[in-house]
mmCIF file of C-alpha atoms in Angstrom:
data_model
loop_
_atom_site.group_PDB
_atom_site.id
_atom_site.type_symbol
_atom_site.label_atom_id
_atom_site.label_comp_id
_atom_site.label_asym_id
_atom_site.label_seq_id
_atom_site.Cartn_x
_atom_site.Cartn_y
_atom_site.Cartn_z
ATOM 1 C CA MET A 1491 6.248 -7.637 -10.436
ATOM 2 C CA ILE A 1492 4.384 -9.891 -7.840
ATOM 3 C CA LYS A 1493 4.164 -13.653 -8.134
ATOM 4 C CA ALA A 1494 2.432 -15.684 -5.463
ATOM 5 C CA THR A 1495 1.977 -19.431 -5.666
ATOM 6 C CA ASN A 1496 -0.113 -21.722 -3.262
ATOM 7 C CA ILE A 1497 -0.368 -19.159 -0.409
ATOM 8 C CA HIS A 1498 -1.989 -20.662 2.651
ATOM 9 C CA LYS A 1499 -2.751 -18.916 6.057
ATOM 10 C CA ASN A 1500 -4.103 -20.530 9.140
ATOM 11 C CA TYR A 1501 -5.155 -18.741 12.475
ATOM 12 C CA GLY A 1502 -5.469 -21.669 14.868
ATOM 13 C CA ASN A 1503 -8.050 -23.986 13.425
ATOM 14 C CA LEU A 1504 -9.236 -21.377 10.912
ATOM 15 C CA HIS A 1505 -7.932 -21.733 7.381
ATOM 16 C CA VAL A 1506 -8.193 -18.260 5.989
ATOM 17 C CA LEU A 1507 -6.101 -18.604 2.735
ATOM 18 C CA LYS A 1508 -6.531 -21.912 0.814
ATOM 19 C CA GLY A 1509 -3.936 -22.003 -1.871
ATOM 20 C CA VAL A 1510 -3.939 -18.551 -3.385
ATOM 21 C CA ASP A 1511 -2.152 -18.010 -6.853
ATOM 22 C CA LEU A 1512 -1.684 -14.686 -8.476
ATOM 23 C CA HIS A 1513 0.532 -12.807 -10.820
ATOM 24 C CA ILE A 1514 0.488 -9.028 -10.973
ATOM 25 C CA LYS A 1515 2.491 -7.204 -13.637
ATOM 26 C CA GLU A 1516 4.533 -4.057 -13.177
ATOM 27 C CA SER A 1517 2.567 -0.750 -13.319
ATOM 28 C CA GLU A 1518 -0.755 -2.693 -13.059
ATOM 29 C CA ILE A 1519 -3.555 -1.646 -10.886
ATOM 30 C CA VAL A 1520 -5.380 -4.575 -9.465
ATOM 31 C CA SER A 1521 -8.388 -4.565 -7.184
ATOM 32 C CA ILE A 1522 -9.226 -7.476 -4.813
ATOM 33 C CA VAL A 1523 -12.897 -7.678 -3.839
ATOM 34 C CA GLY A 1524 -15.102 -10.114 -1.911
ATOM 35 C CA ALA A 1525 -17.368 -10.395 1.044
ATOM 36 C CA SER A 1526 -16.034 -9.695 4.585
ATOM 37 C CA GLY A 1527 -14.172 -12.661 5.872
ATOM 38 C CA ALA A 1528 -13.072 -13.941 2.386
ATOM 39 C CA GLY A 1529 -9.385 -13.280 3.216
ATOM 40 C CA LYS A 1530 -8.720 -10.053 1.282
ATOM 41 C CA THR A 1531 -6.817 -8.254 3.966
ATOM 42 C CA THR A 1532 -4.994 -11.316 5.097
ATOM 43 C CA LEU A 1533 -3.770 -11.799 1.582
ATOM 44 C CA LEU A 1534 -2.777 -8.154 1.149
ATOM 45 C CA GLN A 1535 -0.919 -8.398 4.499
ATOM 46 C CA ILE A 1536 1.082 -11.478 3.221
ATOM 47 C CA LEU A 1537 1.785 -9.884 -0.223
ATOM 48 C CA GLY A 1538 2.982 -6.771 1.744
ATOM 49 C CA THR A 1539 5.273 -8.808 3.840
ATOM 50 C CA LEU A 1540 3.377 -7.728 7.024
ATOM 51 C CA ASP A 1541 2.446 -11.376 7.775
ATOM 52 C CA LYS A 1542 3.909 -14.645 6.837
ATOM 53 C CA ALA A 1543 2.208 -17.453 4.799
ATOM 54 C CA GLU A 1544 2.298 -21.081 5.966
ATOM 55 C CA ASP A 1545 5.533 -22.797 5.157
ATOM 56 C CA LYS A 1546 4.621 -25.206 2.383
ATOM 57 C CA ASN A 1547 6.844 -26.899 0.055
ATOM 58 C CA ASN A 1548 5.454 -25.383 -3.154
ATOM 59 C CA SER A 1549 4.402 -22.015 -1.815
ATOM 60 C CA ASN A 1550 6.354 -18.949 -3.004
ATOM 61 C CA LEU A 1551 6.140 -15.205 -2.938
ATOM 62 C CA THR A 1552 8.330 -13.089 -5.226
ATOM 63 C CA ILE A 1553 8.244 -9.300 -5.420
ATOM 64 C CA ASN A 1554 10.276 -7.373 -7.926
ATOM 65 C CA GLY A 1555 12.605 -10.314 -8.252
ATOM 66 C CA SER A 1556 13.219 -10.921 -4.650
ATOM 67 C CA LYS A 1557 11.962 -14.213 -3.125
ATOM 68 C CA VAL A 1558 10.524 -12.921 0.116
ATOM 69 C CA SER A 1559 11.044 -16.243 2.089
ATOM 70 C CA LEU A 1560 14.817 -16.072 1.641
ATOM 71 C CA LEU A 1561 15.248 -12.634 3.354
ATOM 72 C CA THR A 1562 16.353 -12.389 6.831
ATOM 73 C CA GLN A 1563 14.194 -10.209 9.264
ATOM 74 C CA LYS A 1564 16.518 -7.313 8.897
ATOM 75 C CA GLN A 1565 16.579 -7.590 5.077
ATOM 76 C CA LEU A 1566 12.843 -7.882 5.024
ATOM 77 C CA SER A 1567 12.436 -4.707 6.994
ATOM 78 C CA LYS A 1568 14.867 -2.824 4.634
ATOM 79 C CA PHE A 1569 12.994 -4.414 1.600
ATOM 80 C CA ARG A 1570 9.593 -3.332 2.921
ATOM 81 C CA ASN A 1571 10.747 0.222 3.753
ATOM 82 C CA GLU A 1572 12.413 0.830 0.322
ATOM 83 C CA LYS A 1573 10.441 -1.246 -2.147
ATOM 84 C CA LEU A 1574 6.721 -1.058 -0.715
ATOM 85 C CA GLY A 1575 4.291 1.497 0.299
ATOM 86 C CA PHE A 1576 1.099 1.181 2.366
ATOM 87 C CA ILE A 1577 -2.160 3.139 2.394
ATOM 88 C CA PHE A 1578 -4.826 2.099 4.987
ATOM 89 C CA GLN A 1579 -8.409 3.030 5.680
ATOM 90 C CA PHE A 1580 -7.500 4.849 8.730
ATOM 91 C CA HIS A 1581 -4.489 7.118 7.721
ATOM 92 C CA GLN A 1582 -2.389 6.294 10.819
ATOM 93 C CA LEU A 1583 -0.660 9.586 10.859
ATOM 94 C CA LEU A 1584 1.113 10.545 13.988
ATOM 95 C CA PRO A 1585 -0.896 13.302 15.574
ATOM 96 C CA GLU A 1586 2.006 15.144 17.216
ATOM 97 C CA PHE A 1587 3.765 15.666 13.890
ATOM 98 C CA THR A 1588 3.022 17.961 10.951
ATOM 99 C CA ALA A 1589 2.072 16.807 7.530
ATOM 100 C CA ILE A 1590 5.666 17.107 6.159
ATOM 101 C CA GLU A 1591 7.036 15.350 9.317
ATOM 102 C CA ASN A 1592 4.719 12.406 8.815
ATOM 103 C CA VAL A 1593 5.660 12.122 5.153
ATOM 104 C CA CYS A 1594 9.372 12.092 5.903
ATOM 105 C CA ILE A 1595 9.209 9.270 8.454
ATOM 106 C CA PRO A 1596 9.793 6.304 6.089
ATOM 107 C CA ALA A 1597 12.677 8.368 4.405
ATOM 108 C CA TYR A 1598 14.370 8.979 7.851
ATOM 109 C CA ILE A 1599 14.129 5.300 8.499
ATOM 110 C CA LYS A 1600 15.919 4.627 5.258
ATOM 111 C CA LYS A 1601 18.626 7.122 6.441
ATOM 112 C CA VAL A 1602 17.953 9.668 3.693
ATOM 113 C CA PRO A 1603 19.602 12.963 4.543
ATOM 114 C CA LYS A 1604 17.051 15.297 6.260
ATOM 115 C CA SER A 1605 17.391 18.054 3.580
ATOM 116 C CA ASP A 1606 16.722 15.576 0.796
ATOM 117 C CA ALA A 1607 13.790 13.947 2.660
ATOM 118 C CA ILE A 1608 12.137 17.284 3.238
ATOM 119 C CA LYS A 1609 12.670 18.235 -0.550
ATOM 120 C CA ARG A 1610 11.041 15.058 -1.705
ATOM 121 C CA ALA A 1611 8.129 15.438 0.832
ATOM 122 C CA LYS A 1612 7.486 18.903 -0.411
ATOM 123 C CA GLU A 1613 7.473 17.798 -4.024
ATOM 124 C CA LEU A 1614 4.939 15.042 -3.158
ATOM 125 C CA LEU A 1615 2.717 17.419 -1.156
ATOM 126 C CA ASP A 1616 2.784 19.794 -3.891
ATOM 127 C CA PHE A 1617 1.892 17.208 -6.424
ATOM 128 C CA LEU A 1618 -1.044 16.213 -4.173
ATOM 129 C CA GLY A 1619 -2.314 19.740 -3.806
ATOM 130 C CA LEU A 1620 -1.131 20.134 -0.308
ATOM 131 C CA GLY A 1621 1.627 22.646 -0.645
ATOM 132 C CA HIS A 1622 -0.212 25.074 1.685
ATOM 133 C CA ARG A 1623 -0.463 22.271 4.405
ATOM 134 C CA TYR A 1624 3.170 21.531 5.158
ATOM 135 C CA ASP A 1625 3.034 22.559 8.780
ATOM 136 C CA HIS A 1626 -0.473 21.537 9.691
ATOM 137 C CA LYS A 1627 -1.034 18.643 12.110
ATOM 138 C CA PRO A 1628 -3.418 15.872 11.215
ATOM 139 C CA SER A 1629 -6.211 17.367 13.495
ATOM 140 C CA GLU A 1630 -6.109 20.484 11.321
ATOM 141 C CA LEU A 1631 -6.576 18.579 8.075
ATOM 142 C CA SER A 1632 -9.861 17.188 6.589
ATOM 143 C CA GLY A 1633 -10.172 13.496 6.141
ATOM 144 C CA GLY A 1634 -9.364 13.746 2.364
ATOM 145 C CA GLU A 1635 -6.257 15.912 3.179
ATOM 146 C CA GLN A 1636 -5.192 13.376 5.825
ATOM 147 C CA GLN A 1637 -5.467 10.551 3.340
ATOM 148 C CA ARG A 1638 -3.411 12.528 0.745
ATOM 149 C CA VAL A 1639 -0.686 12.896 3.359
ATOM 150 C CA ALA A 1640 -0.669 9.210 3.912
ATOM 151 C CA VAL A 1641 -0.350 8.739 0.143
ATOM 152 C CA ALA A 1642 2.556 10.971 0.054
ATOM 153 C CA ARG A 1643 4.138 8.933 3.024
ATOM 154 C CA ALA A 1644 3.622 5.791 1.122
ATOM 155 C CA LEU A 1645 5.452 7.324 -1.920
ATOM 156 C CA ILE A 1646 8.427 9.035 -0.201
ATOM 157 C CA ASN A 1647 10.908 6.180 -0.888
ATOM 158 C CA ASN A 1648 9.650 5.724 -4.534
ATOM 159 C CA PRO A 1649 8.371 2.191 -3.826
ATOM 160 C CA LYS A 1650 7.695 -0.347 -6.615
ATOM 161 C CA VAL A 1651 4.413 -1.413 -5.191
ATOM 162 C CA ILE A 1652 1.732 0.369 -3.299
ATOM 163 C CA PHE A 1653 -0.678 -1.843 -1.190
ATOM 164 C CA ALA A 1654 -3.870 -0.179 -0.145
ATOM 165 C CA ASP A 1655 -6.421 -1.583 2.218
ATOM 166 C CA GLU A 1656 -9.808 0.117 1.920
ATOM 167 C CA PRO A 1657 -8.170 3.410 1.141
ATOM 168 C CA SER A 1658 -11.384 5.359 0.586
ATOM 169 C CA GLY A 1659 -13.483 3.582 3.218
ATOM 170 C CA ASN A 1660 -13.393 6.409 5.698
ATOM 171 C CA LEU A 1661 -13.949 9.175 3.153
ATOM 172 C CA ASP A 1662 -16.913 11.061 1.825
ATOM 173 C CA SER A 1663 -17.917 10.192 -1.837
ATOM 174 C CA GLU A 1664 -16.228 13.305 -3.325
ATOM 175 C CA SER A 1665 -12.882 12.730 -1.500
ATOM 176 C CA ALA A 1666 -13.126 8.960 -2.301
ATOM 177 C CA GLU A 1667 -13.577 9.776 -5.978
ATOM 178 C CA ASN A 1668 -10.616 12.213 -5.965
ATOM 179 C CA LEU A 1669 -8.377 9.520 -4.210
ATOM 180 C CA HIS A 1670 -9.418 6.919 -6.857
ATOM 181 C CA GLN A 1671 -8.416 9.136 -9.708
ATOM 182 C CA LEU A 1672 -5.208 10.102 -7.950
ATOM 183 C CA PHE A 1673 -4.098 6.405 -7.993
ATOM 184 C CA PHE A 1674 -4.269 6.295 -11.776
ATOM 185 C CA LYS A 1675 -2.501 9.722 -12.026
ATOM 186 C CA LEU A 1676 0.249 8.364 -9.617
ATOM 187 C CA ARG A 1677 0.554 5.167 -11.722
ATOM 188 C CA ASP A 1678 0.840 7.166 -14.968
ATOM 189 C CA GLU A 1679 3.283 9.658 -13.385
ATOM 190 C CA PHE A 1680 5.538 7.284 -11.378
ATOM 191 C CA GLY A 1681 4.866 3.782 -12.668
ATOM 192 C CA GLN A 1682 4.045 2.163 -9.493
ATOM 193 C CA THR A 1683 2.110 -1.062 -9.198
ATOM 194 C CA PHE A 1684 -1.083 -0.794 -7.074
ATOM 195 C CA VAL A 1685 -2.792 -3.728 -5.230
ATOM 196 C CA ILE A 1686 -6.093 -2.450 -3.690
ATOM 197 C CA VAL A 1687 -8.482 -4.334 -1.340
ATOM 198 C CA THR A 1688 -11.825 -2.436 -1.545
ATOM 199 C CA HIS A 1689 -15.495 -2.778 -1.070
ATOM 200 C CA ASN A 1690 -16.048 0.301 -3.352
ATOM 201 C CA LYS A 1691 -17.433 -0.935 -6.562
ATOM 202 C CA GLY A 1692 -16.432 2.112 -8.447
ATOM 203 C CA LEU A 1693 -12.776 1.844 -7.551
ATOM 204 C CA ALA A 1694 -12.759 -1.946 -8.069
ATOM 205 C CA ASP A 1695 -14.169 -1.733 -11.616
ATOM 206 C CA MET A 1696 -11.744 1.191 -12.449
ATOM 207 C CA ALA A 1697 -8.736 -1.160 -11.942
ATOM 208 C CA ASP A 1698 -6.830 -2.680 -14.834
ATOM 209 C CA ARG A 1699 -7.943 -6.109 -13.329
ATOM 210 C CA LYS A 1700 -10.377 -7.244 -10.611
ATOM 211 C CA LEU A 1701 -9.792 -10.333 -8.536
ATOM 212 C CA VAL A 1702 -12.647 -11.832 -6.738
ATOM 213 C CA MET A 1703 -12.051 -13.685 -3.361
ATOM 214 C CA VAL A 1704 -14.429 -16.331 -1.994
ATOM 215 C CA ASP A 1705 -13.775 -18.334 1.037
ATOM 216 C CA GLY A 1706 -9.969 -18.039 0.842
ATOM 217 C CA LYS A 1707 -9.483 -18.468 -2.726
ATOM 218 C CA ILE A 1708 -9.370 -16.199 -5.844
ATOM 219 C CA ILE A 1709 -12.143 -17.344 -8.167
ATOM 220 C CA GLY A 1710 -11.986 -14.513 -10.849
#
């Protein structure tokens, strides 16, 4: 599903990623762990096409059969919208919109008819136990509920891969545990691949595979 070869990233004189290689299989849940500053989030952003790796002769990033570097900016935006989903530590819901409106945004960008988008959003919110929260705005939801709305938003376009950056870092322990269990339920139900950056040892150890980053490289 994801194959990355010799991924480097510099920010000025700071060499953040130093030749990362990885291969993630379809429907696999992979956690990426390491100390702050090891390069985890930078790697996740590059894998998620939110940032670009350095242009090196033997570097490559292929996702779901598409070589990312060959896509134009317009093609890349379309690919990201349709094939990838994102969950962040801070849910980044738009405060002026209801739960269902927030979930529908990626579908509207994809130009899914409004009735179809709303139907799919309701199905996801129902699946996530939020059927009674359709019309509530983020300020009216608990932290765990807000994060589940963000999960529904990530799933609305049926992406192949979900990238999650510290998804439970802003939740209490019970909500975090519920979210962790949800990832595995989603994988079993919908077959998505999950790549999760986390400091949560419990979540990291639950994954099918745990990758350890140290000083810009994967060592285990």
